[in-house]
JSON list of C-alpha atoms in Angstrom, two decimals:
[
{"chain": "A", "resi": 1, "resn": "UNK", "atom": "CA", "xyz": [13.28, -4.99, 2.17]},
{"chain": "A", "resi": 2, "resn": "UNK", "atom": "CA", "xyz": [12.56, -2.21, -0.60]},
{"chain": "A", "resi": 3, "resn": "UNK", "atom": "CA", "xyz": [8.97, -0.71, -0.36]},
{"chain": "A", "resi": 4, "resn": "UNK", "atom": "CA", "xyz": [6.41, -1.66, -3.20]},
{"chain": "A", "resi": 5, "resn": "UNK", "atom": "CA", "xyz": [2.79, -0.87, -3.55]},
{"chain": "A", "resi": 6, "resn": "UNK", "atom": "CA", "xyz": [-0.28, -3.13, -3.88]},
{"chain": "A", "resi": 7, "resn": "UNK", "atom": "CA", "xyz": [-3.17, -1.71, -5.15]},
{"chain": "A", "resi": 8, "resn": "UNK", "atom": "CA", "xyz": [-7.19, -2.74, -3.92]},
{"chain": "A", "resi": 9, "resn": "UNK", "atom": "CA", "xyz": [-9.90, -2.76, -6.18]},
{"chain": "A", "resi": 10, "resn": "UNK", "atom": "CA", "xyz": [-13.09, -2.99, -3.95]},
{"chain": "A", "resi": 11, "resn": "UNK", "atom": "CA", "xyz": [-15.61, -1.71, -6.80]},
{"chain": "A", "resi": 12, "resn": "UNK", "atom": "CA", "xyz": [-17.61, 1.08, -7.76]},
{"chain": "A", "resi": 13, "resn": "UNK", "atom": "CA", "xyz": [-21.31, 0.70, -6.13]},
{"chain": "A", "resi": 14, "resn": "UNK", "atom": "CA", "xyz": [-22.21, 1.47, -2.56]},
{"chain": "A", "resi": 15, "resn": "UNK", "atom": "CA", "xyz": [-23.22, -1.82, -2.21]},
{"chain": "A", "resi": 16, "resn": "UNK", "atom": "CA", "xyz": [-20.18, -3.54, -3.75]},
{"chain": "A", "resi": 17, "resn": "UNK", "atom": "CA", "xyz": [-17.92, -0.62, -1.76]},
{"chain": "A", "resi": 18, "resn": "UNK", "atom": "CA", "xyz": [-19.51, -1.92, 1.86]},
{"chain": "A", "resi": 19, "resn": "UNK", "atom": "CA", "xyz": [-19.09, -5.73, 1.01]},
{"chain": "A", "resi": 20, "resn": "UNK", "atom": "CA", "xyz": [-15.89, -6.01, -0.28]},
{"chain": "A", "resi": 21, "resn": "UNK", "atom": "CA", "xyz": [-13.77, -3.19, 1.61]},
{"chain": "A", "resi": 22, "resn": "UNK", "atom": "CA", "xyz": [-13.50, -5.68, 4.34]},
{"chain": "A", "resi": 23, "resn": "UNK", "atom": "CA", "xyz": [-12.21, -8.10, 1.88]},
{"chain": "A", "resi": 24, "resn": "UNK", "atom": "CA", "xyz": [-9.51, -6.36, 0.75]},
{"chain": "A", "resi": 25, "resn": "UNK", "atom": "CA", "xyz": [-8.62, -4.78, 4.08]},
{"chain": "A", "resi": 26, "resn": "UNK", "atom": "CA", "xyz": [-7.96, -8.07, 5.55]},
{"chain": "A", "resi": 27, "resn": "UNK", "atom": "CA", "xyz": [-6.03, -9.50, 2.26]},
{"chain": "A", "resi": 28, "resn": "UNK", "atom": "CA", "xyz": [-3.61, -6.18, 2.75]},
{"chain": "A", "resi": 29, "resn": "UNK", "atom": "CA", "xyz": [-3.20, -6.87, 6.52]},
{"chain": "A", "resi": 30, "resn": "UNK", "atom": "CA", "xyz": [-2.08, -10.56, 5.84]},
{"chain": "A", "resi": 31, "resn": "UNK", "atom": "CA", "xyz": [0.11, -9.69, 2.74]},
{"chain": "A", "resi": 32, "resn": "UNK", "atom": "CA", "xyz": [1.79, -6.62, 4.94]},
{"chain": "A", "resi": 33, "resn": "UNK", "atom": "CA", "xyz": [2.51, -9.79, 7.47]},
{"chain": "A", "resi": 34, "resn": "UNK", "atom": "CA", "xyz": [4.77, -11.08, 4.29]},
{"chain": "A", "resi": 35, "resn": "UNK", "atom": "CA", "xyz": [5.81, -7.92, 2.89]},
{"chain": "A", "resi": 36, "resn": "UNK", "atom": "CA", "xyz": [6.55, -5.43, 5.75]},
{"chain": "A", "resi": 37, "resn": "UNK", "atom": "CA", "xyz": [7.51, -2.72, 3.55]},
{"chain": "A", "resi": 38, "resn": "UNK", "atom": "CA", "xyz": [4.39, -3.05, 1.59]},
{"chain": "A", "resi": 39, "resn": "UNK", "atom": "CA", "xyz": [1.97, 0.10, 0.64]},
{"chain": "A", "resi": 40, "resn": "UNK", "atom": "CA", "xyz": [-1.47, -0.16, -0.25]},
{"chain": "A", "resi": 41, "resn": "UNK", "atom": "CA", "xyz": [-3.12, 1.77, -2.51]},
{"chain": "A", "resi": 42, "resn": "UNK", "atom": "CA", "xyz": [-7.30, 2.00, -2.62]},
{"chain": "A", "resi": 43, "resn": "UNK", "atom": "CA", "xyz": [-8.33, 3.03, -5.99]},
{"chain": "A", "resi": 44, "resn": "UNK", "atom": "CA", "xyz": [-11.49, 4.42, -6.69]},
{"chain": "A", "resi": 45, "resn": "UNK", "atom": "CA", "xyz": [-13.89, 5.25, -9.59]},
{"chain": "A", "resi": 46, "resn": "UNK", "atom": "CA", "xyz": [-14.89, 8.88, -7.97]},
{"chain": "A", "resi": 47, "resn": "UNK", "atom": "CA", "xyz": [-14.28, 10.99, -5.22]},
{"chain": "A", "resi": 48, "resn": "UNK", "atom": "CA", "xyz": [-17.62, 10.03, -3.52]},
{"chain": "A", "resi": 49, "resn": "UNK", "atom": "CA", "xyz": [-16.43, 6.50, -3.81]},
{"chain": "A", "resi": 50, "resn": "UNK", "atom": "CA", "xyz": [-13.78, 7.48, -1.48]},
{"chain": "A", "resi": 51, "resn": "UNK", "atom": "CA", "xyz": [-15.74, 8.48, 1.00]},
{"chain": "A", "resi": 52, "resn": "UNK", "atom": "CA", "xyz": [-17.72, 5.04, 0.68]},
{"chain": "A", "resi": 53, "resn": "UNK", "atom": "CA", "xyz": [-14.82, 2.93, 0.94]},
{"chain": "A", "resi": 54, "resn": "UNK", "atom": "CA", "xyz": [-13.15, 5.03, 3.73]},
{"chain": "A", "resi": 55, "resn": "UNK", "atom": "CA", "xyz": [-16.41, 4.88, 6.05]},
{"chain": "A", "resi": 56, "resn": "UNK", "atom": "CA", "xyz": [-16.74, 1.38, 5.15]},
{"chain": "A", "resi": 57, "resn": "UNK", "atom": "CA", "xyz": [-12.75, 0.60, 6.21]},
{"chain": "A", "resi": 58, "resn": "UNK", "atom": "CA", "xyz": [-13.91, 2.82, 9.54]},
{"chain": "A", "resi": 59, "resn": "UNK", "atom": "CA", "xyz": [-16.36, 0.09, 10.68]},
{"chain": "A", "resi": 60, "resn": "UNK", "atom": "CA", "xyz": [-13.14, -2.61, 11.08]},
{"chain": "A", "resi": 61, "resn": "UNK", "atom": "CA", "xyz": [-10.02, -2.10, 13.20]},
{"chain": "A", "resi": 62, "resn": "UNK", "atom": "CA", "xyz": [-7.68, -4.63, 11.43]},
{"chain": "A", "resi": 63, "resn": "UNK", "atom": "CA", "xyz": [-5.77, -2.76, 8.59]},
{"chain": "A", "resi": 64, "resn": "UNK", "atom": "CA", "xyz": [-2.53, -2.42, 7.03]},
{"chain": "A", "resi": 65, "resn": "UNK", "atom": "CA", "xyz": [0.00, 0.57, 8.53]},
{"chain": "A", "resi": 66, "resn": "UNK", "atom": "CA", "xyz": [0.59, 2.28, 5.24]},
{"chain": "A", "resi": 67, "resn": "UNK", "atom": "CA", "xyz": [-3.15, 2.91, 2.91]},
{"chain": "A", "resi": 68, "resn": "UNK", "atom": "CA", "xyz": [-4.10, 5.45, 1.25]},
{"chain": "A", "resi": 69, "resn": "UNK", "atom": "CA", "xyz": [-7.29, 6.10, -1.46]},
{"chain": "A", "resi": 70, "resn": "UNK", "atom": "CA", "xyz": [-7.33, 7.85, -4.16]},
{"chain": "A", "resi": 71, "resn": "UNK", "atom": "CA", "xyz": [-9.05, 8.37, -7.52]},
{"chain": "A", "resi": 72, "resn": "UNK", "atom": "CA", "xyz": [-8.14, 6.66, -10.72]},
{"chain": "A", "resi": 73, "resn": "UNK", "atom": "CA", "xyz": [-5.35, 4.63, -11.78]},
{"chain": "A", "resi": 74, "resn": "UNK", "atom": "CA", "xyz": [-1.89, 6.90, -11.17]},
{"chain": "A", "resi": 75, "resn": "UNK", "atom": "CA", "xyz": [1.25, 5.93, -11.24]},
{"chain": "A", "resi": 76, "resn": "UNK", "atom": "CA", "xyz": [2.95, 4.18, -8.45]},
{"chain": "A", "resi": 77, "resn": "UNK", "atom": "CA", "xyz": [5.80, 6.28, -6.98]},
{"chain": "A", "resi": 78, "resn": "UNK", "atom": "CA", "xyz": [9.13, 5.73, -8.06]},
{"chain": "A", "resi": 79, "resn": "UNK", "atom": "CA", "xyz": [10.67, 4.21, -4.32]},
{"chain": "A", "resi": 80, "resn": "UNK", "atom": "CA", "xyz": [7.79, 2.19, -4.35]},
{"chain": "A", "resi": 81, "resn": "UNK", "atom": "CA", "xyz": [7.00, 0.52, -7.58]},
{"chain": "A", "resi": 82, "resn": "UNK", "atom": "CA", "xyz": [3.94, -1.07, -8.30]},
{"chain": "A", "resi": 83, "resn": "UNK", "atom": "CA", "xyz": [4.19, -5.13, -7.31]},
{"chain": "A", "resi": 84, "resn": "UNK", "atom": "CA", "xyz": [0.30, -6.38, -8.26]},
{"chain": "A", "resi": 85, "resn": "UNK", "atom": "CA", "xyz": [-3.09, -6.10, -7.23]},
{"chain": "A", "resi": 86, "resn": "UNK", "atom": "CA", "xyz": [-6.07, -7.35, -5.12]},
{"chain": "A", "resi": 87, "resn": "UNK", "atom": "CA", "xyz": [-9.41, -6.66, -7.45]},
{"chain": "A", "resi": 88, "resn": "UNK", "atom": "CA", "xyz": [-13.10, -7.46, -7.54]},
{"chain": "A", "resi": 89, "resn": "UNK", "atom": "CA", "xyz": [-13.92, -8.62, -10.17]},
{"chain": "A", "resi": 90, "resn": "UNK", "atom": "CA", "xyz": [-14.78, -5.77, -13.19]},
{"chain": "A", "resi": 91, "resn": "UNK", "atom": "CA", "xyz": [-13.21, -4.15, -16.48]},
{"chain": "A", "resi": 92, "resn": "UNK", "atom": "CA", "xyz": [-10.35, -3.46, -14.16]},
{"chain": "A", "resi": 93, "resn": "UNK", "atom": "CA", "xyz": [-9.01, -6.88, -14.58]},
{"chain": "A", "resi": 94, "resn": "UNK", "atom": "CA", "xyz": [-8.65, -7.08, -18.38]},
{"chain": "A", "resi": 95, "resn": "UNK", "atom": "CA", "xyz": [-6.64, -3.33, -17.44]},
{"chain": "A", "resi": 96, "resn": "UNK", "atom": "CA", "xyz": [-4.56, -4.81, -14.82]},
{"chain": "A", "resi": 97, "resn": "UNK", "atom": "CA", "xyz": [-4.04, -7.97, -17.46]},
{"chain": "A", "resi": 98, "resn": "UNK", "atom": "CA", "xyz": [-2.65, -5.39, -20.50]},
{"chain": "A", "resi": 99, "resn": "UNK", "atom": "CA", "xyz": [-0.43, -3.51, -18.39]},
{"chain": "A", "resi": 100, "resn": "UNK", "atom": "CA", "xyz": [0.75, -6.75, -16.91]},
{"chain": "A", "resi": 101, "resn": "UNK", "atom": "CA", "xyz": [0.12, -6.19, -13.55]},
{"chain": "A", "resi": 102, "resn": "UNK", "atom": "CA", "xyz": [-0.06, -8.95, -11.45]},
{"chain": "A", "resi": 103, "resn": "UNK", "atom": "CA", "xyz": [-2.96, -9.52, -9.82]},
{"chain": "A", "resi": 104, "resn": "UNK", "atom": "CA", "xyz": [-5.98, -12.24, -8.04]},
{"chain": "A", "resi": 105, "resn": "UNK", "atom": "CA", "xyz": [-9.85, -11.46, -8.40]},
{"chain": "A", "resi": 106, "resn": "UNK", "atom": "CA", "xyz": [-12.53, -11.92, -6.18]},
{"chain": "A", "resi": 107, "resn": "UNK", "atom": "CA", "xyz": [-16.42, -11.03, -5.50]},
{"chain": "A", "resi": 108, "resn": "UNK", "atom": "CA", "xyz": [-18.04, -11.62, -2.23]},
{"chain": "A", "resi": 109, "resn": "UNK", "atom": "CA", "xyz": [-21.70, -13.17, -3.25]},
{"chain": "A", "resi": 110, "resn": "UNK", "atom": "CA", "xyz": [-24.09, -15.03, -0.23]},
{"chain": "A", "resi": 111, "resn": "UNK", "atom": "CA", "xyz": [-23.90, -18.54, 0.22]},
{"chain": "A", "resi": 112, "resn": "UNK", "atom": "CA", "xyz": [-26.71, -18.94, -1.63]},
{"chain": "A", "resi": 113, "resn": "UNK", "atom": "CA", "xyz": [-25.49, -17.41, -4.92]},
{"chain": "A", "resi": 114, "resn": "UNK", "atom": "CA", "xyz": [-22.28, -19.34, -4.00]},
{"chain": "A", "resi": 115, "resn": "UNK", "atom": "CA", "xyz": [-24.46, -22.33, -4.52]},
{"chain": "A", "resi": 116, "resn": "UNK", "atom": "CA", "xyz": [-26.46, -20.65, -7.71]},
{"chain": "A", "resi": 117, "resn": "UNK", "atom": "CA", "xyz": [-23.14, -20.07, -9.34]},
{"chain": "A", "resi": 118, "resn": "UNK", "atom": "CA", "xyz": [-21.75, -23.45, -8.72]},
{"chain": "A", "resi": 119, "resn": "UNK", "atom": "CA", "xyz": [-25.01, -24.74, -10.42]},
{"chain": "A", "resi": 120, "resn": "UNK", "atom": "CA", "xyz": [-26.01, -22.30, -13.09]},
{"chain": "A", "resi": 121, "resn": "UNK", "atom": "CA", "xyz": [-23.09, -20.70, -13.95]},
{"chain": "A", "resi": 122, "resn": "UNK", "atom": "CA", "xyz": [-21.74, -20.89, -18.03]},
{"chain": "A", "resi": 123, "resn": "UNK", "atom": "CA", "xyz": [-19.05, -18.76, -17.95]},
{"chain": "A", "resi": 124, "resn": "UNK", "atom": "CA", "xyz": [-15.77, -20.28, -16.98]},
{"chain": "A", "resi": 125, "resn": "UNK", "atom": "CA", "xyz": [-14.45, -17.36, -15.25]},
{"chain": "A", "resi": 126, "resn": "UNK", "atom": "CA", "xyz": [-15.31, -14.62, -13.47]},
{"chain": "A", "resi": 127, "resn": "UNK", "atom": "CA", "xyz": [-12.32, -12.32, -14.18]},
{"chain": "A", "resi": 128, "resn": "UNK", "atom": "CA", "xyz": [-12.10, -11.18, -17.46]},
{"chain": "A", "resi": 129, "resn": "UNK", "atom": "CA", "xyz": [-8.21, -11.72, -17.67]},
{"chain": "A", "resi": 130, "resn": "UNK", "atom": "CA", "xyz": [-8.92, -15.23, -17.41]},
{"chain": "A", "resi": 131, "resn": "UNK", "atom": "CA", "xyz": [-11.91, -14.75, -20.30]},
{"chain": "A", "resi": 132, "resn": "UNK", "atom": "CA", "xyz": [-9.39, -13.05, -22.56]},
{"chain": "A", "resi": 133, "resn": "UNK", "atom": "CA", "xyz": [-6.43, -15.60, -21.71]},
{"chain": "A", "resi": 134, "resn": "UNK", "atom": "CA", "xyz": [-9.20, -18.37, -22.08]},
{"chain": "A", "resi": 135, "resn": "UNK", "atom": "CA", "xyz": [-7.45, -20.09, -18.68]},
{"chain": "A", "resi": 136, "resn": "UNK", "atom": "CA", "xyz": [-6.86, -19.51, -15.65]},
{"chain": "A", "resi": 137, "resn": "UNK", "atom": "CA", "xyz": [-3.86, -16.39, -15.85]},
{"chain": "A", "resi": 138, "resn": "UNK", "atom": "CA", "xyz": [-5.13, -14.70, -12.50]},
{"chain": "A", "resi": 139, "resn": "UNK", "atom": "CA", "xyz": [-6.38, -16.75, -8.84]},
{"chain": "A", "resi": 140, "resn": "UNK", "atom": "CA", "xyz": [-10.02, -16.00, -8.63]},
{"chain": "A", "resi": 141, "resn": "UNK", "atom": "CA", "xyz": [-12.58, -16.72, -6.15]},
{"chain": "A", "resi": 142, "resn": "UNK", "atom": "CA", "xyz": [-16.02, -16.19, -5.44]},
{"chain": "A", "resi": 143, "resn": "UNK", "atom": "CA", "xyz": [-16.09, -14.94, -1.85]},
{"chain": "A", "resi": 144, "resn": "UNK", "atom": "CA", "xyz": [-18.15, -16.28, 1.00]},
{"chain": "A", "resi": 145, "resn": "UNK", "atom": "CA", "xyz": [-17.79, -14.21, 3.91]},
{"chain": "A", "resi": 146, "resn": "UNK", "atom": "CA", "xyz": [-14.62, -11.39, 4.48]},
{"chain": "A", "resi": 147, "resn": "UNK", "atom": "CA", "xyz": [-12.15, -13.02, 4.98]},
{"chain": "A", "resi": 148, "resn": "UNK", "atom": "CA", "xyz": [-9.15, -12.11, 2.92]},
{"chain": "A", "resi": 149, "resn": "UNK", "atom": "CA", "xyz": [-6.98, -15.13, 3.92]},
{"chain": "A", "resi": 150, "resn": "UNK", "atom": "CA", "xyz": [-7.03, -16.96, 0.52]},
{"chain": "A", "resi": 151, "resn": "UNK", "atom": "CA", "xyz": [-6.68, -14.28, -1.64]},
{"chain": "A", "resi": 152, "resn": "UNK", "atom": "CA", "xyz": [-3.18, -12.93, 0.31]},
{"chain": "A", "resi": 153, "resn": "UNK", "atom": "CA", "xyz": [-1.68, -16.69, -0.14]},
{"chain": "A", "resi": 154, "resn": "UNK", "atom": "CA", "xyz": [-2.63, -16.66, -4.30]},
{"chain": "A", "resi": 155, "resn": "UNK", "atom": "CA", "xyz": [-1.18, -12.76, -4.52]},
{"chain": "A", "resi": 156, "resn": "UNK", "atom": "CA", "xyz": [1.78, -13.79, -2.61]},
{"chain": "A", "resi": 157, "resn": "UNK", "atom": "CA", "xyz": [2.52, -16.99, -4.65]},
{"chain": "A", "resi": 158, "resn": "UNK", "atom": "CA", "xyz": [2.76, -14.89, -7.95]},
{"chain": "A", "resi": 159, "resn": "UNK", "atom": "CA", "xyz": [3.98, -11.83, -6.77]},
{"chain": "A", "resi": 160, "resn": "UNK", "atom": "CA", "xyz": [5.97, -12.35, -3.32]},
{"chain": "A", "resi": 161, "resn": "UNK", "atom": "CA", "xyz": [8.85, -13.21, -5.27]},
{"chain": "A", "resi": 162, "resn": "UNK", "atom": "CA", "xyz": [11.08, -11.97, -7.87]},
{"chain": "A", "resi": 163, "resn": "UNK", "atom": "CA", "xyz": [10.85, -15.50, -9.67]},
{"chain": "A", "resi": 164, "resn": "UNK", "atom": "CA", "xyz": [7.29, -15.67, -9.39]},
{"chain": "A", "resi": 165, "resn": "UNK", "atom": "CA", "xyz": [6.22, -11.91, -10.54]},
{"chain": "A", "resi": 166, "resn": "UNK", "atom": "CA", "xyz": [8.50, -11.91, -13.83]},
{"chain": "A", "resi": 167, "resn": "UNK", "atom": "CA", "xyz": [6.25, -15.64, -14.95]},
{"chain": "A", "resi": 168, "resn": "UNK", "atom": "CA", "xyz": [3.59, -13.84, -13.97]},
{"chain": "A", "resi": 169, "resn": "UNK", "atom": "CA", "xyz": [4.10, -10.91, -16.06]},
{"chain": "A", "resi": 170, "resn": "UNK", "atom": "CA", "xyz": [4.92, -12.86, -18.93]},
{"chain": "A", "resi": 171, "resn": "UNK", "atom": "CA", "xyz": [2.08, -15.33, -18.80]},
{"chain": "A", "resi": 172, "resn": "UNK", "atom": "CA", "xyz": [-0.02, -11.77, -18.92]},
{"chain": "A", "resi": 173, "resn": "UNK", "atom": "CA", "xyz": [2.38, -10.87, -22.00]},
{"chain": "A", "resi": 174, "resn": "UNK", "atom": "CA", "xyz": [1.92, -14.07, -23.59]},
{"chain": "A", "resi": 175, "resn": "UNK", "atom": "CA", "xyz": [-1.84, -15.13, -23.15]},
{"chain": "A", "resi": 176, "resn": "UNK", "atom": "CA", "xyz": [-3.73, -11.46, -22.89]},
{"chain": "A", "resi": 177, "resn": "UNK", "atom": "CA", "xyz": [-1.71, -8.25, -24.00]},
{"chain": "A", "resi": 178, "resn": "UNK", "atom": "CA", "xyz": [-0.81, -9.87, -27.19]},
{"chain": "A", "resi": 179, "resn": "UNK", "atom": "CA", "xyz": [-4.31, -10.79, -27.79]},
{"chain": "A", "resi": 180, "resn": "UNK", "atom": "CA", "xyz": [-5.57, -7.66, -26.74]},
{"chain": "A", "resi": 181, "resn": "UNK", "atom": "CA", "xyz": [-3.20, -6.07, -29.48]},
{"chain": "A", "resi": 182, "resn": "UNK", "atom": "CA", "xyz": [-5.10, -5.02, -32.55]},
{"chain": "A", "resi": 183, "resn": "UNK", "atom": "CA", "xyz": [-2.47, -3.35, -35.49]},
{"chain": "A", "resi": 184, "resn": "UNK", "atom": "CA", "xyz": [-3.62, -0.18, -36.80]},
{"chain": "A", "resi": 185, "resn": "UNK", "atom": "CA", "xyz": [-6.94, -0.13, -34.47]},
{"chain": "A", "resi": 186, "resn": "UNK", "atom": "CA", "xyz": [-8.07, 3.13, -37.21]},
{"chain": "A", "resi": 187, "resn": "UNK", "atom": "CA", "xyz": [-7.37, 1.94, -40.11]},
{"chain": "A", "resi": 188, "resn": "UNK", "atom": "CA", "xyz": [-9.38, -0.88, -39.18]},
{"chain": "A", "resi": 189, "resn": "UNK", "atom": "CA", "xyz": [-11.67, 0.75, -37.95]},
{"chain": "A", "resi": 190, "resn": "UNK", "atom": "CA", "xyz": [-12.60, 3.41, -40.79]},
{"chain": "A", "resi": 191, "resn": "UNK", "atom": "CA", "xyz": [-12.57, 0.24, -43.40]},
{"chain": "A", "resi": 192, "resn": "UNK", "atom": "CA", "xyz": [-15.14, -1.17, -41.32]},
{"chain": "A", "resi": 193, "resn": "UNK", "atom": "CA", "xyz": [-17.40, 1.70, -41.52]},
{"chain": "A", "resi": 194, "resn": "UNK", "atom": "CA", "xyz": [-16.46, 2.04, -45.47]},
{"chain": "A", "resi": 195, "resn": "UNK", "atom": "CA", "xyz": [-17.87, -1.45, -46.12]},
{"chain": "A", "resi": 196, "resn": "UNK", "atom": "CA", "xyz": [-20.95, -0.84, -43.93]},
{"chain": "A", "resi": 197, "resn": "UNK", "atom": "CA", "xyz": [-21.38, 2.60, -45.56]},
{"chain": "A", "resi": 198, "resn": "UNK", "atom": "CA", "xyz": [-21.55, 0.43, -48.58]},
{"chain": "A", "resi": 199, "resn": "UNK", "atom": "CA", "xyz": [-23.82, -2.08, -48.14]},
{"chain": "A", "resi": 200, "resn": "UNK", "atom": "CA", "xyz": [-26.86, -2.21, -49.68]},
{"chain": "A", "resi": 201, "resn": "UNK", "atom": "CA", "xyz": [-30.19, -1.22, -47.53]},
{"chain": "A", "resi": 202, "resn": "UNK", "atom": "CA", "xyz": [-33.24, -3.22, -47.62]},
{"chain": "A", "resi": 203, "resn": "UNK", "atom": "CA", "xyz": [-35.74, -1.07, -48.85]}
]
């Protein structure tokens, strides 16, 4: 089996770091199960965020063989390309969406906000791939608890196969990049300050 790489998105707040490094730890041990040759990839917003999620992923003893952190979003390397993702969900999404990269979204909340959300919730989605697309592009869950069991089955049903990763990527293509496409972003955008230059003030 060729080698790929998975990245994990666990977030960029202490709080959010400690919650939902477990998460993703045990999503990557239970995809690895699937894809042997499998690399995982932590990104992170900072440096100290590294630290975070690496004494966070000390506290647990289950985790993939190959994982590394880093900083920022770099390019996979070239004997392992990038297969998809495992995010919480953040702007990352709508970044994983336009460069197509496969992915499922989570955030681990209580049971109680589980509850909340079901309730009071307006928003249709949580991920905002699946805002942009205006459906349901990307798996997301709320999480209860850190377990990472469904999110591994949803990654590996669009991405575990050759099949599956291409409709994936084109459902991406199709329903967010192209919307996320603006022609001539400055051009448009110096117009728009022309005709605000040029409105008339209320004295």
């Amino acid at each position: 089996e060729d080698p790929c790489t998975v990245e994990l998105y666990a977030g960029s707040r202490r709080q959010e770091i400690e919650a939902h490094a477990p998460v993703v730890l045990d999503a990557a041990v239970q995809i690895e199960r699937a894809l042997p040759a499998a690399r995982f990839v932590v990104r992170c917003r900072t440096e100290a965020d590294v630290g975070l999620f690496d004494a966070a992923a000390g506290k647990y003893r289950a985790r993939p063989r190959h994982l590394t952190t880093t900083v920022g979003r770099v390019p996979a390397a070239p004997e392992a390309p990038l297969l998809g993702a495992v995010a919480k969900s953040g702007t990352v999404t709508a970044e994983l969406a336009a460069d197509l990269v496969p992915h499922v979204v989570f955030y681990r909340v209580s049971w109680l906000a589980r509850i909340g959300a079901l309730v009071g919730l307006t928003a249709p989605f949580i991920a905002l791939s699946n805002l942009i697309a205006g459906r349901c592009v990307a798996f997301e869950r709320l999480q209860v608890g850190a377990s990472g069991r469904a999110l591994a089955t949803a990654f590996l049903a669009v991405a575990g196969t050759e099949a599956t990763w291409s409709a994936a990527r084109d459902d991406l293509e199709r329903c967010v990049r192209r919307r996320l496409a603006v022609p001539a972003p400055a051009q448009r955008a110096a117009w728009a300050l022309c005709q605000e230059a040029a409105r008339p003030r209320a004295r």
